[in-house]
Amino acid sequence: DTAVSQTPKYLVTQMGNDKSIKCEQNLGHDTMYWYKQDSKKFLKIMFSYNNKELIINETVPNRFSPKSPDKAHLNLHINSLELGDSAVYFCASSQDAGAGNQPQHFGDGTRLSIL
Amino acid sequence: QQQVKQSPQSLIVQKGGISIINCAYENTAFDYFPWYQQFPGKGPALLIAIRPDVSEKKEGRFTISFNKSAKQFSLHIMDSQPGDSATYFCAATAPARQLTFGSGTQLTVLP
């Protein structure tokens, strides 16, 4: 059973479109995250979210928005896609973000390509 | 501002050799230092982690060495195997803060 699953695995779309990436975790974790990994493999946190708090990295454009229908899901919506949004997006989860030292479990990523 | 600096960017090691990846940090509030391993097409996975109250932690062939005064920590892979070929990320976090990753090291172990 996949602990953190993301769909789709690949997403190819035109500039200016709106798209969503879905993420589900079956670990019972309280906190979920979205990361962006660029072409140089640099990993940067975009959001962390639990039922109490959404923490947004200040460098993330407001075209990106997380949506959490329940504790096990954190979807990523992207509006007006730009060429620079091309990257691999990873969803992750951990037991408790407040502790700061809980292992994060990552999905296998969604490769987004903007034409 | 890169809070965790990682080197080298890439590393090639012969099978059976020792792979060493180094990281340095600036934020003295960091209190948890994990290493993640990422294979192509997969997400990062926790490999080993250390707290600053110990100077070394070993799990199998993987060892973290930690130097609090120098604000440096390193990953040593003993008896490196081709299956260890992956990208390795060091990371750090402070209490109730988000994880900050280093820039990654692509390790290639030659057979």
Short mmCIF file of N, CA, C and O in Angstrom, two decimals, chain A residues 9 35 37 40-43 45 47-48 55 90 97-104 106-108, chain B residues 2 32 36 38 41-44 46 51 87 89 93-99 101-103 106:
data_model
loop_
_atom_site.label_atom_id
_atom_site.label_comp_id
_atom_site.label_asym_id
_atom_site.label_seq_id
_atom_site.Cartn_x
_atom_site.Cartn_y
_atom_site.Cartn_z
N LYS A 9 0.87 11.46 -12.19
CA LYS A 9 2.33 11.36 -12.12
C LYS A 9 2.98 12.34 -13.10
O LYS A 9 4.06 12.88 -12.84
N TYR A 35 6.09 20.36 -1.74
CA TYR A 35 7.43 20.82 -2.09
C TYR A 35 7.53 20.98 -3.60
O TYR A 35 6.87 20.26 -4.35
N GLN A 37 10.49 20.76 -6.59
CA GLN A 37 11.87 20.39 -6.90
C GLN A 37 12.17 20.87 -8.32
O GLN A 37 11.55 20.40 -9.28
N LYS A 40 17.41 21.52 -11.05
CA LYS A 40 18.69 21.24 -10.39
C LYS A 40 18.50 20.39 -9.14
O LYS A 40 19.42 20.22 -8.35
N LYS A 41 17.29 19.89 -8.96
CA LYS A 41 16.93 19.01 -7.84
C LYS A 41 16.86 19.71 -6.50
O LYS A 41 16.82 19.04 -5.46
N PHE A 42 16.84 21.04 -6.52
CA PHE A 42 16.72 21.75 -5.27
C PHE A 42 15.29 21.64 -4.75
O PHE A 42 14.33 21.95 -5.47
N LEU A 43 15.13 21.21 -3.50
CA LEU A 43 13.84 21.02 -2.86
C LEU A 43 13.47 22.23 -2.03
O LEU A 43 14.21 22.61 -1.13
N ILE A 45 10.23 24.00 0.22
CA ILE A 45 8.88 23.85 0.75
C ILE A 45 7.98 24.97 0.25
O ILE A 45 8.40 26.13 0.15
N PHE A 47 4.21 24.75 1.11
CA PHE A 47 3.18 24.86 2.14
C PHE A 47 3.35 23.73 3.15
O PHE A 47 3.81 22.65 2.82
N SER A 48 2.93 24.01 4.37
CA SER A 48 2.68 22.94 5.32
C SER A 48 1.30 23.22 5.90
O SER A 48 0.89 24.38 6.09
N ILE A 55 0.80 27.11 6.81
CA ILE A 55 2.01 27.92 6.75
C ILE A 55 2.43 28.01 5.29
O ILE A 55 2.62 26.99 4.63
N PHE A 90 6.23 17.57 -5.04
CA PHE A 90 6.13 16.45 -4.11
C PHE A 90 5.19 16.79 -2.96
O PHE A 90 5.28 17.87 -2.37
N ALA A 97 3.90 18.36 12.83
CA ALA A 97 4.83 19.41 12.41
C ALA A 97 5.34 20.19 13.60
O ALA A 97 6.43 20.71 13.59
N GLY A 98 4.54 20.27 14.65
CA GLY A 98 4.95 21.07 15.79
C GLY A 98 6.22 20.56 16.44
O GLY A 98 7.01 21.33 16.95
N ALA A 99 6.40 19.24 16.41
CA ALA A 99 7.61 18.68 17.01
C ALA A 99 8.84 19.02 16.19
O ALA A 99 9.95 19.02 16.70
N GLY A 100 8.66 19.24 14.90
CA GLY A 100 9.77 19.64 14.05
C GLY A 100 10.74 18.54 13.72
O GLY A 100 11.63 18.72 12.90
N ASN A 101 10.60 17.39 14.36
CA ASN A 101 11.60 16.36 14.16
C ASN A 101 11.00 15.04 13.73
O ASN A 101 11.59 13.99 13.91
N GLN A 102 9.80 15.10 13.19
CA GLN A 102 9.17 13.88 12.73
C GLN A 102 9.56 13.60 11.29
O GLN A 102 9.64 14.52 10.48
N PRO A 103 9.84 12.34 10.96
CA PRO A 103 10.19 12.02 9.57
C PRO A 103 9.07 12.41 8.64
O PRO A 103 7.90 12.24 8.95
N GLN A 104 9.46 12.91 7.50
CA GLN A 104 8.48 13.22 6.48
C GLN A 104 8.47 12.11 5.44
O GLN A 104 9.52 11.64 5.00
N PHE A 106 7.36 11.07 1.71
CA PHE A 106 7.09 11.73 0.44
C PHE A 106 6.37 10.81 -0.55
O PHE A 106 6.57 9.59 -0.56
N GLY A 107 5.55 11.43 -1.38
CA GLY A 107 5.01 10.74 -2.53
C GLY A 107 6.08 10.66 -3.62
O GLY A 107 7.20 11.14 -3.44
N ASP A 108 5.72 10.07 -4.76
CA ASP A 108 6.67 9.90 -5.85
C ASP A 108 6.73 11.08 -6.81
O ASP A 108 7.44 11.04 -7.80
N GLN B 2 20.61 30.56 1.63
CA GLN B 2 20.66 29.12 1.77
C GLN B 2 21.10 28.81 3.19
O GLN B 2 22.26 29.05 3.57
N TYR B 32 17.60 19.29 14.75
CA TYR B 32 17.33 17.96 14.17
C TYR B 32 17.88 17.98 12.75
O TYR B 32 17.59 18.89 11.98
N TYR B 36 18.15 12.56 3.69
CA TYR B 36 17.18 11.89 2.84
C TYR B 36 17.88 11.36 1.59
O TYR B 36 18.83 11.97 1.07
N GLN B 38 17.17 9.97 -2.36
CA GLN B 38 16.18 10.02 -3.43
C GLN B 38 16.69 9.28 -4.66
O GLN B 38 17.75 9.61 -5.20
N GLY B 41 12.94 9.23 -10.13
CA GLY B 41 11.51 8.95 -10.26
C GLY B 41 10.78 8.70 -8.95
O GLY B 41 9.59 8.36 -8.96
N LYS B 42 11.48 8.85 -7.86
CA LYS B 42 10.88 8.63 -6.54
C LYS B 42 11.01 9.86 -5.67
O LYS B 42 11.79 10.77 -5.96
N GLY B 43 10.23 9.88 -4.60
CA GLY B 43 10.36 10.96 -3.64
C GLY B 43 11.49 10.68 -2.67
O GLY B 43 11.94 9.54 -2.52
N PRO B 44 11.98 11.71 -2.00
CA PRO B 44 13.01 11.51 -0.98
C PRO B 44 12.48 10.61 0.14
O PRO B 44 11.30 10.64 0.47
N LEU B 46 13.57 9.20 4.19
CA LEU B 46 14.47 9.39 5.32
C LEU B 46 15.46 8.23 5.42
O LEU B 46 15.07 7.07 5.41
N ARG B 51 20.55 14.24 16.35
CA ARG B 51 20.33 15.44 17.15
C ARG B 51 21.68 15.97 17.60
O ARG B 51 22.63 15.21 17.72
N THR B 87 20.49 10.51 -5.17
CA THR B 87 20.75 11.87 -4.72
C THR B 87 20.50 11.93 -3.22
O THR B 87 19.47 11.44 -2.73
N PHE B 89 20.23 14.27 0.26
CA PHE B 89 19.95 15.61 0.76
C PHE B 89 20.17 15.64 2.27
O PHE B 89 19.61 14.81 3.00
N THR B 93 16.13 21.32 10.86
CA THR B 93 14.91 21.98 11.30
C THR B 93 15.06 22.44 12.74
O THR B 93 15.80 21.84 13.52
N ALA B 94 14.38 23.50 13.04
CA ALA B 94 14.29 23.98 14.41
C ALA B 94 12.91 23.61 14.95
O ALA B 94 12.02 23.29 14.18
N PRO B 95 12.72 23.65 16.27
CA PRO B 95 11.42 23.29 16.84
C PRO B 95 10.27 24.06 16.22
O PRO B 95 10.34 25.29 16.07
N ALA B 96 9.26 23.32 15.83
CA ALA B 96 8.05 23.91 15.25
C ALA B 96 8.33 24.67 13.96
O ALA B 96 7.54 25.53 13.56
N ARG B 97 9.41 24.37 13.33
CA ARG B 97 9.75 25.02 12.07
C ARG B 97 9.75 24.00 10.94
O ARG B 97 9.75 22.80 11.16
N GLN B 98 9.78 24.51 9.72
CA GLN B 98 9.78 23.62 8.57
C GLN B 98 11.17 23.12 8.27
O GLN B 98 12.18 23.71 8.66
N LEU B 99 11.20 22.00 7.56
CA LEU B 99 12.46 21.39 7.18
C LEU B 99 13.13 22.22 6.09
O LEU B 99 12.49 22.63 5.13
N PHE B 101 16.18 22.00 3.33
CA PHE B 101 17.04 21.03 2.67
C PHE B 101 18.29 21.69 2.12
O PHE B 101 18.29 22.86 1.73
N GLY B 102 19.38 20.90 2.09
CA GLY B 102 20.55 21.29 1.33
C GLY B 102 20.27 21.11 -0.16
O GLY B 102 19.21 20.64 -0.55
N SER B 103 21.26 21.44 -0.97
CA SER B 103 21.05 21.46 -2.42
C SER B 103 21.20 20.10 -3.08
O SER B 103 20.95 19.96 -4.27
N GLN B 106 24.55 14.25 -5.91
CA GLN B 106 24.28 13.09 -6.75
C GLN B 106 25.45 12.13 -6.63
O GLN B 106 26.57 12.43 -7.07
#
